[in-house]
Every structure is written in structure tokens, then in C-alpha cells.
Short mmCIF file of the C-alpha atoms (twelve columns), coordinates in Angstrom:
data_MODEL
# 
_entry.id   MODEL 
# 
loop_
_atom_site.group_PDB 
_atom_site.id 
_atom_site.type_symbol 
_atom_site.label_atom_id 
_atom_site.label_alt_id 
_atom_site.label_comp_id 
_atom_site.label_asym_id 
_atom_site.label_seq_id 
_atom_site.Cartn_x 
_atom_site.Cartn_y 
_atom_site.Cartn_z 
_atom_site.pdbx_PDB_model_num 
ATOM 1   C CA . UNK A 1   -11.966 -27.759 142.031 1 
ATOM 2   C CA . UNK A 2   -9.311  -29.812 140.176 1 
ATOM 3   C CA . UNK A 3   -7.682  -28.410 137.030 1 
ATOM 4   C CA . UNK A 4   -5.311  -30.196 134.653 1 
ATOM 5   C CA . UNK A 5   -3.305  -28.147 132.137 1 
ATOM 6   C CA . UNK A 6   -1.763  -29.790 129.079 1 
ATOM 7   C CA . UNK A 7   0.808   -28.193 126.732 1 
ATOM 8   C CA . UNK A 8   1.318   -29.185 123.071 1 
ATOM 9   C CA . UNK A 9   4.573   -28.427 121.228 1 
ATOM 10  C CA . UNK A 10  5.143   -28.982 117.512 1 
ATOM 11  C CA . UNK A 11  8.488   -29.861 115.948 1 
ATOM 12  C CA . UNK A 12  9.497   -26.249 115.303 1 
ATOM 13  C CA . UNK A 13  8.700   -25.263 118.891 1 
ATOM 14  C CA . UNK A 14  10.627  -28.236 120.262 1 
ATOM 15  C CA . UNK A 15  13.624  -27.384 118.104 1 
ATOM 16  C CA . UNK A 16  13.530  -23.730 119.216 1 
ATOM 17  C CA . UNK A 17  13.748  -24.817 122.861 1 
ATOM 18  C CA . UNK A 18  16.367  -27.543 122.463 1 
ATOM 19  C CA . UNK A 19  19.123  -26.814 125.008 1 
ATOM 20  C CA . UNK A 20  22.527  -25.687 123.681 1 
ATOM 21  C CA . UNK A 21  24.863  -28.624 122.928 1 
ATOM 22  C CA . UNK A 22  26.865  -28.610 126.173 1 
ATOM 23  C CA . UNK A 23  23.704  -28.290 128.269 1 
ATOM 24  C CA . UNK A 24  22.027  -30.990 126.201 1 
ATOM 25  C CA . UNK A 25  24.864  -33.352 127.083 1 
ATOM 26  C CA . UNK A 26  24.479  -32.466 130.772 1 
ATOM 27  C CA . UNK A 27  20.725  -33.120 130.666 1 
ATOM 28  C CA . UNK A 28  21.099  -36.534 129.021 1 
ATOM 29  C CA . UNK A 29  24.066  -37.442 131.255 1 
ATOM 30  C CA . UNK A 30  21.941  -36.728 134.332 1 
ATOM 31  C CA . UNK A 31  19.359  -39.195 133.024 1 
ATOM 32  C CA . UNK A 32  22.023  -41.817 132.378 1 
ATOM 33  C CA . UNK A 33  23.435  -41.307 135.887 1 
ATOM 34  C CA . UNK A 34  19.951  -41.741 137.374 1 
ATOM 35  C CA . UNK A 35  19.695  -45.019 135.462 1 
ATOM 36  C CA . UNK A 36  23.107  -46.032 136.781 1 
ATOM 37  C CA . UNK A 37  21.994  -45.353 140.363 1 
ATOM 38  C CA . UNK A 38  18.745  -47.264 139.864 1 
ATOM 39  C CA . UNK A 39  16.646  -44.110 140.257 1 
ATOM 40  C CA . UNK A 40  14.420  -44.970 137.289 1 
ATOM 41  C CA . UNK A 41  11.569  -47.242 136.307 1 
ATOM 42  C CA . UNK A 42  12.315  -48.651 132.875 1 
ATOM 43  C CA . UNK A 43  10.336  -51.543 131.402 1 
ATOM 44  C CA . UNK A 44  11.863  -52.910 128.183 1 
ATOM 45  C CA . UNK A 45  10.657  -51.143 125.066 1 
ATOM 46  C CA . UNK A 46  8.044   -52.881 122.938 1 
ATOM 47  C CA . UNK A 47  7.448   -52.938 119.196 1 
ATOM 48  C CA . UNK A 48  4.691   -53.081 116.609 1 
ATOM 49  C CA . UNK A 49  6.435   -55.100 113.920 1 
ATOM 50  C CA . UNK A 50  5.323   -54.185 110.406 1 
ATOM 51  C CA . UNK A 51  8.620   -54.666 108.567 1 
ATOM 52  C CA . UNK A 52  7.262   -57.435 106.372 1 
ATOM 53  C CA . UNK A 53  4.350   -55.194 105.283 1 
ATOM 54  C CA . UNK A 54  5.685   -51.640 105.187 1 
ATOM 55  C CA . UNK A 55  9.462   -51.934 105.762 1 
ATOM 56  C CA . UNK A 56  9.099   -50.259 109.111 1 
ATOM 57  C CA . UNK A 57  7.906   -50.658 112.672 1 
ATOM 58  C CA . UNK A 58  6.917   -48.724 115.788 1 
ATOM 59  C CA . UNK A 59  8.951   -48.636 118.997 1 
ATOM 60  C CA . UNK A 60  7.137   -47.845 122.249 1 
ATOM 61  C CA . UNK A 61  9.341   -46.555 125.057 1 
ATOM 62  C CA . UNK A 62  8.014   -45.975 128.568 1 
ATOM 63  C CA . UNK A 63  9.612   -45.008 131.845 1 
ATOM 64  C CA . UNK A 64  10.037  -42.703 134.842 1 
ATOM 65  C CA . UNK A 65  13.173  -40.820 135.855 1 
ATOM 66  C CA . UNK A 66  13.805  -39.699 139.404 1 
ATOM 67  C CA . UNK A 67  16.208  -37.036 138.170 1 
ATOM 68  C CA . UNK A 68  13.230  -34.950 136.984 1 
ATOM 69  C CA . UNK A 69  10.394  -36.882 138.677 1 
ATOM 70  C CA . UNK A 70  8.503   -37.276 135.421 1 
ATOM 71  C CA . UNK A 71  7.075   -40.230 133.532 1 
ATOM 72  C CA . UNK A 72  6.793   -40.515 129.788 1 
ATOM 73  C CA . UNK A 73  5.736   -42.560 126.791 1 
ATOM 74  C CA . UNK A 74  7.326   -42.186 123.371 1 
ATOM 75  C CA . UNK A 75  6.037   -43.803 120.196 1 
ATOM 76  C CA . UNK A 76  8.451   -43.647 117.274 1 
ATOM 77  C CA . UNK A 77  7.966   -44.969 113.768 1 
ATOM 78  C CA . UNK A 78  11.163  -46.359 112.241 1 
ATOM 79  C CA . UNK A 79  10.675  -46.614 108.462 1 
ATOM 80  C CA . UNK A 80  13.529  -47.336 106.059 1 
ATOM 81  C CA . UNK A 81  11.935  -45.817 102.949 1 
ATOM 82  C CA . UNK A 82  10.708  -42.559 104.476 1 
ATOM 83  C CA . UNK A 83  13.262  -40.606 102.459 1 
ATOM 84  C CA . UNK A 84  11.160  -41.381 99.394  1 
ATOM 85  C CA . UNK A 85  8.337   -39.393 101.012 1 
ATOM 86  C CA . UNK A 86  10.532  -36.505 102.144 1 
ATOM 87  C CA . UNK A 87  10.312  -37.659 105.766 1 
ATOM 88  C CA . UNK A 88  12.884  -38.542 108.439 1 
ATOM 89  C CA . UNK A 89  13.513  -42.245 108.969 1 
ATOM 90  C CA . UNK A 90  12.164  -41.843 112.494 1 
ATOM 91  C CA . UNK A 91  9.107   -39.744 113.370 1 
ATOM 92  C CA . UNK A 92  8.153   -39.641 117.044 1 
ATOM 93  C CA . UNK A 93  5.729   -38.267 119.625 1 
ATOM 94  C CA . UNK A 94  6.374   -37.974 123.370 1 
ATOM 95  C CA . UNK A 95  3.841   -37.571 126.166 1 
ATOM 96  C CA . UNK A 96  4.945   -36.540 129.656 1 
ATOM 97  C CA . UNK A 97  3.067   -37.205 132.885 1 
ATOM 98  C CA . UNK A 98  3.028   -35.950 136.468 1 
ATOM 99  C CA . UNK A 99  3.669   -39.136 138.476 1 
ATOM 100 C CA . UNK A 100 2.401   -37.587 141.716 1 
ATOM 101 C CA . UNK A 101 -1.215  -37.408 140.554 1 
ATOM 102 C CA . UNK A 102 -1.149  -39.496 137.369 1 
ATOM 103 C CA . UNK A 103 -2.109  -36.855 134.809 1 
ATOM 104 C CA . UNK A 104 -0.603  -35.926 131.422 1 
ATOM 105 C CA . UNK A 105 1.217   -32.583 131.263 1 
ATOM 106 C CA . UNK A 106 2.565   -32.392 127.697 1 
ATOM 107 C CA . UNK A 107 2.489   -33.790 124.199 1 
ATOM 108 C CA . UNK A 108 5.369   -32.898 121.910 1 
ATOM 109 C CA . UNK A 109 6.950   -33.862 118.626 1 
ATOM 110 C CA . UNK A 110 9.918   -36.035 119.552 1 
ATOM 111 C CA . UNK A 111 11.543  -36.479 116.143 1 
ATOM 112 C CA . UNK A 112 14.436  -34.158 116.977 1 
ATOM 113 C CA . UNK A 113 14.456  -35.253 120.612 1 
ATOM 114 C CA . UNK A 114 15.107  -38.788 119.361 1 
ATOM 115 C CA . UNK A 115 18.017  -37.855 117.115 1 
ATOM 116 C CA . UNK A 116 19.691  -35.450 119.542 1 
ATOM 117 C CA . UNK A 117 19.367  -37.624 122.631 1 
ATOM 118 C CA . UNK A 118 20.835  -40.477 120.573 1 
ATOM 119 C CA . UNK A 119 23.740  -38.288 119.539 1 
ATOM 120 C CA . UNK A 120 24.187  -37.256 123.160 1 
ATOM 121 C CA . UNK A 121 24.434  -40.879 124.355 1 
ATOM 122 C CA . UNK A 122 26.971  -41.546 121.596 1 
ATOM 123 C CA . UNK A 123 29.050  -38.556 122.687 1 
ATOM 124 C CA . UNK A 124 28.776  -39.319 126.410 1 
ATOM 125 C CA . UNK A 125 29.862  -42.884 125.719 1 
ATOM 126 C CA . UNK A 126 32.889  -41.606 123.804 1 
ATOM 127 C CA . UNK A 127 33.695  -39.199 126.631 1 
ATOM 128 C CA . UNK A 128 34.237  -42.189 128.923 1 
ATOM 129 C CA . UNK A 129 35.341  -44.905 126.489 1 
ATOM 130 C CA . UNK A 130 37.288  -43.388 123.565 1 
ATOM 131 C CA . UNK A 131 41.062  -43.785 123.242 1 
ATOM 132 C CA . UNK A 132 43.129  -40.704 124.184 1 
ATOM 133 C CA . UNK A 133 43.068  -37.869 121.638 1 
ATOM 134 C CA . UNK A 134 41.110  -39.570 118.832 1 
ATOM 135 C CA . UNK A 135 41.980  -38.076 115.441 1 
ATOM 136 C CA . UNK A 136 39.766  -39.931 112.961 1 
ATOM 137 C CA . UNK A 137 36.042  -40.610 113.195 1 
ATOM 138 C CA . UNK A 138 34.483  -43.202 110.889 1 
ATOM 139 C CA . UNK A 139 30.692  -42.882 110.652 1 
ATOM 140 C CA . UNK A 140 28.527  -45.498 108.938 1 
ATOM 141 C CA . UNK A 141 25.051  -44.159 108.224 1 
ATOM 142 C CA . UNK A 142 24.154  -40.655 107.094 1 
ATOM 143 C CA . UNK A 143 20.577  -39.876 108.137 1 
ATOM 144 C CA . UNK A 144 18.629  -39.445 111.369 1 
ATOM 145 C CA . UNK A 145 21.025  -39.221 114.304 1 
ATOM 146 C CA . UNK A 146 24.164  -39.045 112.125 1 
ATOM 147 C CA . UNK A 147 24.568  -35.259 112.276 1 
ATOM 148 C CA . UNK A 148 23.885  -35.044 116.044 1 
ATOM 149 C CA . UNK A 149 26.427  -37.844 116.575 1 
ATOM 150 C CA . UNK A 150 29.125  -35.908 114.751 1 
ATOM 151 C CA . UNK A 151 28.193  -32.503 116.156 1 
ATOM 152 C CA . UNK A 152 28.223  -33.668 119.770 1 
ATOM 153 C CA . UNK A 153 31.282  -35.910 119.420 1 
ATOM 154 C CA . UNK A 154 33.211  -32.962 118.015 1 
ATOM 155 C CA . UNK A 155 32.599  -30.888 121.149 1 
ATOM 156 C CA . UNK A 156 35.078  -32.991 123.101 1 
ATOM 157 C CA . UNK A 157 37.334  -34.345 120.350 1 
ATOM 158 C CA . UNK A 158 39.497  -32.442 117.881 1 
ATOM 159 C CA . UNK A 159 39.057  -34.667 114.843 1 
ATOM 160 C CA . UNK A 160 41.447  -34.245 111.939 1 
ATOM 161 C CA . UNK A 161 39.125  -36.137 109.621 1 
ATOM 162 C CA . UNK A 162 35.562  -37.416 109.647 1 
ATOM 163 C CA . UNK A 163 34.830  -40.174 107.123 1 
ATOM 164 C CA . UNK A 164 31.218  -40.848 106.226 1 
ATOM 165 C CA . UNK A 165 29.799  -43.817 104.379 1 
ATOM 166 C CA . UNK A 166 26.219  -44.847 103.685 1 
ATOM 167 C CA . UNK A 167 24.457  -47.000 101.147 1 
ATOM 168 C CA . UNK A 168 23.205  -44.048 99.105  1 
ATOM 169 C CA . UNK A 169 25.858  -41.709 97.704  1 
ATOM 170 C CA . UNK A 170 23.540  -38.701 97.855  1 
ATOM 171 C CA . UNK A 171 22.928  -39.099 101.582 1 
ATOM 172 C CA . UNK A 172 26.615  -39.404 102.511 1 
ATOM 173 C CA . UNK A 173 27.551  -36.462 100.293 1 
ATOM 174 C CA . UNK A 174 24.754  -34.382 101.818 1 
ATOM 175 C CA . UNK A 175 25.920  -35.159 105.369 1 
ATOM 176 C CA . UNK A 176 29.577  -34.450 104.576 1 
ATOM 177 C CA . UNK A 177 28.599  -31.104 103.050 1 
ATOM 178 C CA . UNK A 178 26.481  -30.237 106.078 1 
ATOM 179 C CA . UNK A 179 29.272  -31.111 108.513 1 
ATOM 180 C CA . UNK A 180 31.721  -28.947 106.587 1 
ATOM 181 C CA . UNK A 181 29.250  -26.078 106.277 1 
ATOM 182 C CA . UNK A 182 27.722  -26.022 109.767 1 
ATOM 183 C CA . UNK A 183 30.515  -27.408 111.925 1 
ATOM 184 C CA . UNK A 184 33.581  -26.325 109.949 1 
ATOM 185 C CA . UNK A 185 35.074  -29.811 110.160 1 
ATOM 186 C CA . UNK A 186 37.046  -31.818 107.624 1 
ATOM 187 C CA . UNK A 187 34.400  -34.328 106.533 1 
ATOM 188 C CA . UNK A 188 34.709  -36.594 103.507 1 
ATOM 189 C CA . UNK A 189 32.208  -38.974 101.930 1 
ATOM 190 C CA . UNK A 190 33.824  -42.323 101.116 1 
ATOM 191 C CA . UNK A 191 32.502  -45.118 98.920  1 
ATOM 192 C CA . UNK A 192 33.039  -48.105 101.222 1 
ATOM 193 C CA . UNK A 193 32.722  -49.081 104.849 1 
ATOM 194 C CA . UNK A 194 36.333  -50.208 104.903 1 
ATOM 195 C CA . UNK A 195 37.507  -46.783 103.754 1 
ATOM 196 C CA . UNK A 196 35.507  -45.173 106.545 1 
ATOM 197 C CA . UNK A 197 36.643  -47.345 109.444 1 
ATOM 198 C CA . UNK A 198 40.229  -48.349 108.611 1 
ATOM 199 C CA . UNK A 199 42.560  -46.379 110.858 1 
ATOM 200 C CA . UNK A 200 39.672  -44.681 112.697 1 
ATOM 201 C CA . UNK A 201 39.928  -44.094 116.449 1 
ATOM 202 C CA . UNK A 202 36.149  -43.934 116.914 1 
ATOM 203 C CA . UNK A 203 33.750  -45.860 114.686 1 
ATOM 204 C CA . UNK A 204 29.992  -45.264 114.831 1 
ATOM 205 C CA . UNK A 205 27.585  -47.718 113.201 1 
ATOM 206 C CA . UNK A 206 24.185  -46.034 112.773 1 
ATOM 207 C CA . UNK A 207 22.636  -47.939 109.897 1 
ATOM 208 C CA . UNK A 208 19.078  -49.049 109.233 1 
ATOM 209 C CA . UNK A 209 19.522  -52.382 107.492 1 
ATOM 210 C CA . UNK A 210 16.560  -54.371 106.265 1 
ATOM 211 C CA . UNK A 211 18.449  -57.666 106.826 1 
ATOM 212 C CA . UNK A 212 21.549  -58.500 108.898 1 
ATOM 213 C CA . UNK A 213 24.730  -57.806 106.954 1 
ATOM 214 C CA . UNK A 214 28.282  -57.649 108.284 1 
ATOM 215 C CA . UNK A 215 29.396  -54.185 107.195 1 
ATOM 216 C CA . UNK A 216 32.300  -53.673 109.622 1 
ATOM 217 C CA . UNK A 217 34.919  -56.421 109.551 1 
ATOM 218 C CA . UNK A 218 36.985  -57.046 112.656 1 
ATOM 219 C CA . UNK A 219 40.276  -56.885 110.754 1 
ATOM 220 C CA . UNK A 220 39.519  -53.339 109.560 1 
ATOM 221 C CA . UNK A 221 39.352  -51.934 113.082 1 
ATOM 222 C CA . UNK A 222 42.234  -50.469 115.072 1 
ATOM 223 C CA . UNK A 223 43.184  -52.542 118.145 1 
ATOM 224 C CA . UNK A 224 42.377  -49.722 120.584 1 
ATOM 225 C CA . UNK A 225 39.427  -48.061 118.827 1 
ATOM 226 C CA . UNK A 226 35.981  -47.434 120.272 1 
ATOM 227 C CA . UNK A 227 33.177  -49.037 118.268 1 
ATOM 228 C CA . UNK A 228 29.733  -47.541 118.967 1 
ATOM 229 C CA . UNK A 229 26.861  -49.473 117.450 1 
ATOM 230 C CA . UNK A 230 23.102  -49.099 117.640 1 
ATOM 231 C CA . UNK A 231 21.522  -50.075 114.330 1 
ATOM 232 C CA . UNK A 232 18.464  -52.342 114.460 1 
ATOM 233 C CA . UNK A 233 19.896  -55.207 112.397 1 
ATOM 234 C CA . UNK A 234 23.320  -56.709 113.102 1 
ATOM 235 C CA . UNK A 235 26.016  -54.984 111.042 1 
ATOM 236 C CA . UNK A 236 29.202  -55.686 113.001 1 
ATOM 237 C CA . UNK A 237 31.506  -58.682 112.949 1 
ATOM 238 C CA . UNK A 238 30.803  -61.143 115.812 1 
ATOM 239 C CA . UNK A 239 34.591  -61.426 116.273 1 
ATOM 240 C CA . UNK A 240 34.660  -57.784 117.337 1 
ATOM 241 C CA . UNK A 241 32.036  -58.408 120.010 1 
ATOM 242 C CA . UNK A 242 33.755  -61.506 121.374 1 
ATOM 243 C CA . UNK A 243 37.229  -60.051 121.839 1 
ATOM 244 C CA . UNK A 244 37.255  -56.451 123.178 1 
ATOM 245 C CA . UNK A 245 38.661  -55.213 126.463 1 
ATOM 246 C CA . UNK A 246 35.218  -54.023 127.497 1 
ATOM 247 C CA . UNK A 247 31.623  -54.293 126.289 1 
ATOM 248 C CA . UNK A 248 29.334  -51.531 127.534 1 
ATOM 249 C CA . UNK A 249 25.565  -51.303 126.938 1 
ATOM 250 C CA . UNK A 250 22.896  -48.805 127.933 1 
ATOM 251 C CA . UNK A 251 20.440  -51.283 129.497 1 
ATOM 252 C CA . UNK A 252 21.050  -55.021 129.486 1 
ATOM 253 C CA . UNK A 253 17.378  -55.948 130.022 1 
ATOM 254 C CA . UNK A 254 16.420  -54.048 126.899 1 
ATOM 255 C CA . UNK A 255 19.285  -55.597 124.940 1 
ATOM 256 C CA . UNK A 256 17.720  -58.979 125.658 1 
ATOM 257 C CA . UNK A 257 14.600  -57.931 123.725 1 
ATOM 258 C CA . UNK A 258 16.104  -56.997 120.357 1 
ATOM 259 C CA . UNK A 259 18.510  -54.778 118.482 1 
ATOM 260 C CA . UNK A 260 21.943  -54.903 116.889 1 
ATOM 261 C CA . UNK A 261 23.636  -57.670 118.902 1 
ATOM 262 C CA . UNK A 262 20.490  -59.489 120.024 1 
ATOM 263 C CA . UNK A 263 21.164  -62.513 117.753 1 
ATOM 264 C CA . UNK A 264 24.353  -63.146 119.734 1 
ATOM 265 C CA . UNK A 265 22.362  -63.105 122.984 1 
ATOM 266 C CA . UNK A 266 19.877  -65.597 121.541 1 
ATOM 267 C CA . UNK A 267 22.706  -67.881 120.415 1 
ATOM 268 C CA . UNK A 268 24.393  -67.688 123.828 1 
ATOM 269 C CA . UNK A 269 27.544  -66.047 122.440 1 
ATOM 270 C CA . UNK A 270 26.903  -62.793 124.322 1 
ATOM 271 C CA . UNK A 271 25.973  -63.158 127.987 1 
ATOM 272 C CA . UNK A 272 25.501  -60.860 130.962 1 
ATOM 273 C CA . UNK A 273 28.863  -61.739 132.603 1 
ATOM 274 C CA . UNK A 274 30.610  -60.458 129.460 1 
ATOM 275 C CA . UNK A 275 29.161  -56.960 129.966 1 
ATOM 276 C CA . UNK A 276 31.554  -54.646 131.797 1 
ATOM 277 C CA . UNK A 277 28.917  -52.052 132.663 1 
ATOM 278 C CA . UNK A 278 25.862  -50.126 131.633 1 
ATOM 279 C CA . UNK A 279 26.873  -46.632 130.557 1 
ATOM 280 C CA . UNK A 280 24.862  -45.066 133.387 1 
ATOM 281 C CA . UNK A 281 26.965  -46.919 135.943 1 
ATOM 282 C CA . UNK A 282 30.073  -45.360 134.409 1 
ATOM 283 C CA . UNK A 283 28.536  -41.874 134.231 1 
ATOM 284 C CA . UNK A 284 27.427  -42.162 137.879 1 
ATOM 285 C CA . UNK A 285 30.960  -43.162 138.912 1 
ATOM 286 C CA . UNK A 286 30.120  -46.682 140.003 1 
ATOM 287 C CA . UNK A 287 32.262  -48.400 137.362 1 
ATOM 288 C CA . UNK A 288 35.359  -47.445 135.381 1 
ATOM 289 C CA . UNK A 289 35.345  -46.272 131.798 1 
ATOM 290 C CA . UNK A 290 38.428  -46.666 129.612 1 
ATOM 291 C CA . UNK A 291 41.615  -47.447 131.512 1 
ATOM 292 C CA . UNK A 292 45.219  -47.242 130.328 1 
ATOM 293 C CA . UNK A 293 45.458  -50.985 129.734 1 
ATOM 294 C CA . UNK A 294 42.294  -51.183 127.629 1 
ATOM 295 C CA . UNK A 295 42.365  -51.944 123.927 1 
ATOM 296 C CA . UNK A 296 39.240  -52.049 121.806 1 
ATOM 297 C CA . UNK A 297 35.930  -51.195 123.477 1 
ATOM 298 C CA . UNK A 298 32.434  -51.898 122.133 1 
ATOM 299 C CA . UNK A 299 29.538  -49.671 123.216 1 
ATOM 300 C CA . UNK A 300 26.066  -50.831 122.192 1 
ATOM 301 C CA . UNK A 301 23.211  -48.488 123.009 1 
ATOM 302 C CA . UNK A 302 19.634  -49.308 122.047 1 
ATOM 303 C CA . UNK A 303 18.211  -46.027 123.322 1 
ATOM 304 C CA . UNK A 304 15.739  -45.821 126.173 1 
ATOM 305 C CA . UNK A 305 12.851  -43.722 127.441 1 
ATOM 306 C CA . UNK A 306 14.860  -42.080 130.223 1 
ATOM 307 C CA . UNK A 307 16.838  -40.003 127.726 1 
ATOM 308 C CA . UNK A 308 13.639  -38.941 125.955 1 
ATOM 309 C CA . UNK A 309 11.941  -38.036 129.236 1 
ATOM 310 C CA . UNK A 310 14.741  -35.924 130.703 1 
ATOM 311 C CA . UNK A 311 15.344  -34.053 127.449 1 
ATOM 312 C CA . UNK A 312 11.622  -33.617 126.794 1 
ATOM 313 C CA . UNK A 313 11.113  -32.343 130.341 1 
ATOM 314 C CA . UNK A 314 13.911  -29.791 129.927 1 
ATOM 315 C CA . UNK A 315 12.355  -28.576 126.670 1 
ATOM 316 C CA . UNK A 316 8.934   -28.364 128.341 1 
ATOM 317 C CA . UNK A 317 10.287  -26.162 131.133 1 
ATOM 318 C CA . UNK A 318 11.970  -23.879 128.582 1 
ATOM 319 C CA . UNK A 319 8.730   -23.666 126.598 1 
ATOM 320 C CA . UNK A 320 6.741   -22.832 129.739 1 
ATOM 321 C CA . UNK A 321 9.168   -20.006 130.529 1 
ATOM 322 C CA . UNK A 322 8.488   -18.420 127.122 1 
ATOM 323 C CA . UNK A 323 4.772   -19.276 127.044 1 
ATOM 324 C CA . UNK A 324 5.320   -21.348 123.891 1 
ATOM 325 C CA . UNK A 325 2.831   -23.913 122.620 1 
ATOM 326 C CA . UNK A 326 -0.874  -24.466 122.955 1 
ATOM 327 C CA . UNK A 327 -2.210  -25.005 126.459 1 
ATOM 328 C CA . UNK A 328 -5.474  -26.842 127.021 1 
ATOM 329 C CA . UNK A 329 -7.458  -27.503 130.142 1 
ATOM 330 C CA . UNK A 330 -8.044  -31.231 130.051 1 
ATOM 331 C CA . UNK A 331 -10.067 -31.332 133.257 1 
ATOM 332 C CA . UNK A 332 -11.707 -28.605 135.300 1 
ATOM 333 C CA . UNK A 333 -14.236 -29.926 137.697 1 
ATOM 334 C CA . UNK A 334 -14.858 -31.358 141.132 1 
ATOM 335 C CA . UNK A 335 -13.008 -34.451 142.270 1 
ATOM 336 C CA . UNK A 336 -15.134 -37.584 142.280 1 
# 
């Protein structure tokens, strides 16, 4: 008699079982290292493009990670105007599967998984690529993964100042207030991109532009800063991408299918030989991160299913231990 159990977790239950920040970083780093060792199956993400109709689109991320021996599919809606409806810019669902017998084991809200795994990849990248003792963080973008970026970056770096800029004054002020209140850090909302990034040691571009727009000029950036970028539309100066000491990505195959710097791949300006490493190769120890002779480094991460799967799997195991969520028997009958 075969029996398949299936657990459902809502957003509140997922949030209650999110691992503590340091453990969260370890979980996501293990997934990145598995990717760096080639112990994953990761087809490029696909998209349902509806930007011309609804100013948004769906991303579909699929994969398997050997680090937890689980497969997963995440569907995430990415909608610019969701703030008008009181919703996050990105709303997501994740399903997990047992790859040994091909059955689903969980369905969970992945809205917070998406933002926190993104922040974790940002922080892990900075762990390996930031200049020594960064003092100033410039953050462009104030919703979605912005708070997780800052919270997780601040675990390893003692920032003297965090400068936040976004298109809407209310969103940047809200984020600065939250960072001061919840993290106890010196965060200021500034009224221009230049004010945010000039003199910054780490710059994070996390915008959701409707059309490409160069927001971060090359001449504003410090010669040895780390620029982390992952917005959907290109917002960084091509000069910055063409002249750093190192360019690091999360997955080159996926970069060839869209995202922030994809126009430069299409034009032939950005090619595979220009990529120093995928971040998983650095985390796994196969390639070097920042070295003493390095100047500016660019880290472009598109986000991939492996991070969602390993974090979702960790949350599932925590939920099982506390008997949280609704459990259904999907199948209880004789094998055919």
C-alpha cells in the first residue's frame, strides 16, 4: 500500500520557521557550493512575459540540489505596481519533490523565501568579494529584498553609514526607519543615486525598472568597491562592467537568458571568457574571491532555484519537527 503525504505552509508558518540569520547564510551557502561543485540540476529559468499588459511577469525556476537531495519548482510573480494593492513586488509559491520516487512533498508560500535567499546571496557574495573593512553601504531600491540585503550584509560588516535611495521617497524613508529601528544601524534616505553610491565601499542595485535606465554612473563609484547588481532591467553603466578586476555571476547559462546585463551579452560586449567565476565556485573553494591586488569587482546574481530549494527544504524540516502546517494524503492505494 503506497502512501504520499503532502504538507502545506502559509506565509506566516514559513516566516515562523525561517532559520536564524547566521544559519540561513549557511543553508544558502551550502546550496551555492553544491552548484559550484556541479552537484545540481539547473535548467535556465523561464518567464511568462506580461509586462506590456500588466507591468509584470512570472518567473519559473526549477532544479534539483544534491546538498539536500530535493527537487523544486518556484513560480514568482514580479509586478512593479503591487505596492498600489498593498502587496509585495514579488509573490511566490514553491513546491518541493522527492526525487527518489517522483512525488510532491510540500507546497509553501515562497514570498519571504525569495527575499531572504536573495539577501543571503548578496551577503555571501560580499563575504568573498567586498574590499577589506567596508564602512559605507549604498543601496539602490527599497522594497522586496532590500531589508534582507542590509540585515544580512550587516552581520559581517560594521557599517558606519547605510545610504538608501529609491524612486519613491516614502519607500526609502520607510526602509531607513526600519533599518534604524530593527537593526540599530545608521541608515539615511538620500534623494539621488549619486548621493547613495559616491564614496560607498559596497553598492547594491536592487531596482525594478520598467525600462533600462543608467542609474549608477561609473565615475561615481570608488575604484575598489564591490558593485552587486540584480535588477531585471539594466541600471548600471556599461563602463563599469567592462573594466573591473573581476566579474562574478551566479549562473552564466541563466545570465544568457535575461536580466540586468543581458543586453551586453546580446551585443557581444560581455562574454563568457570575461567571467572570473560563478559565486558557487568561489564558495566551494575552487576559485579565488577578492585578492589583495583587486580593484573594483562586479557581482551579478539573477537568483536561481537551488537557493529556493535548499532554504525551502530547511524550513520544511523545521515545520515537520513542530507539526506545523496542513498535511494531506495525496495518494493511499495499491501500486499499479
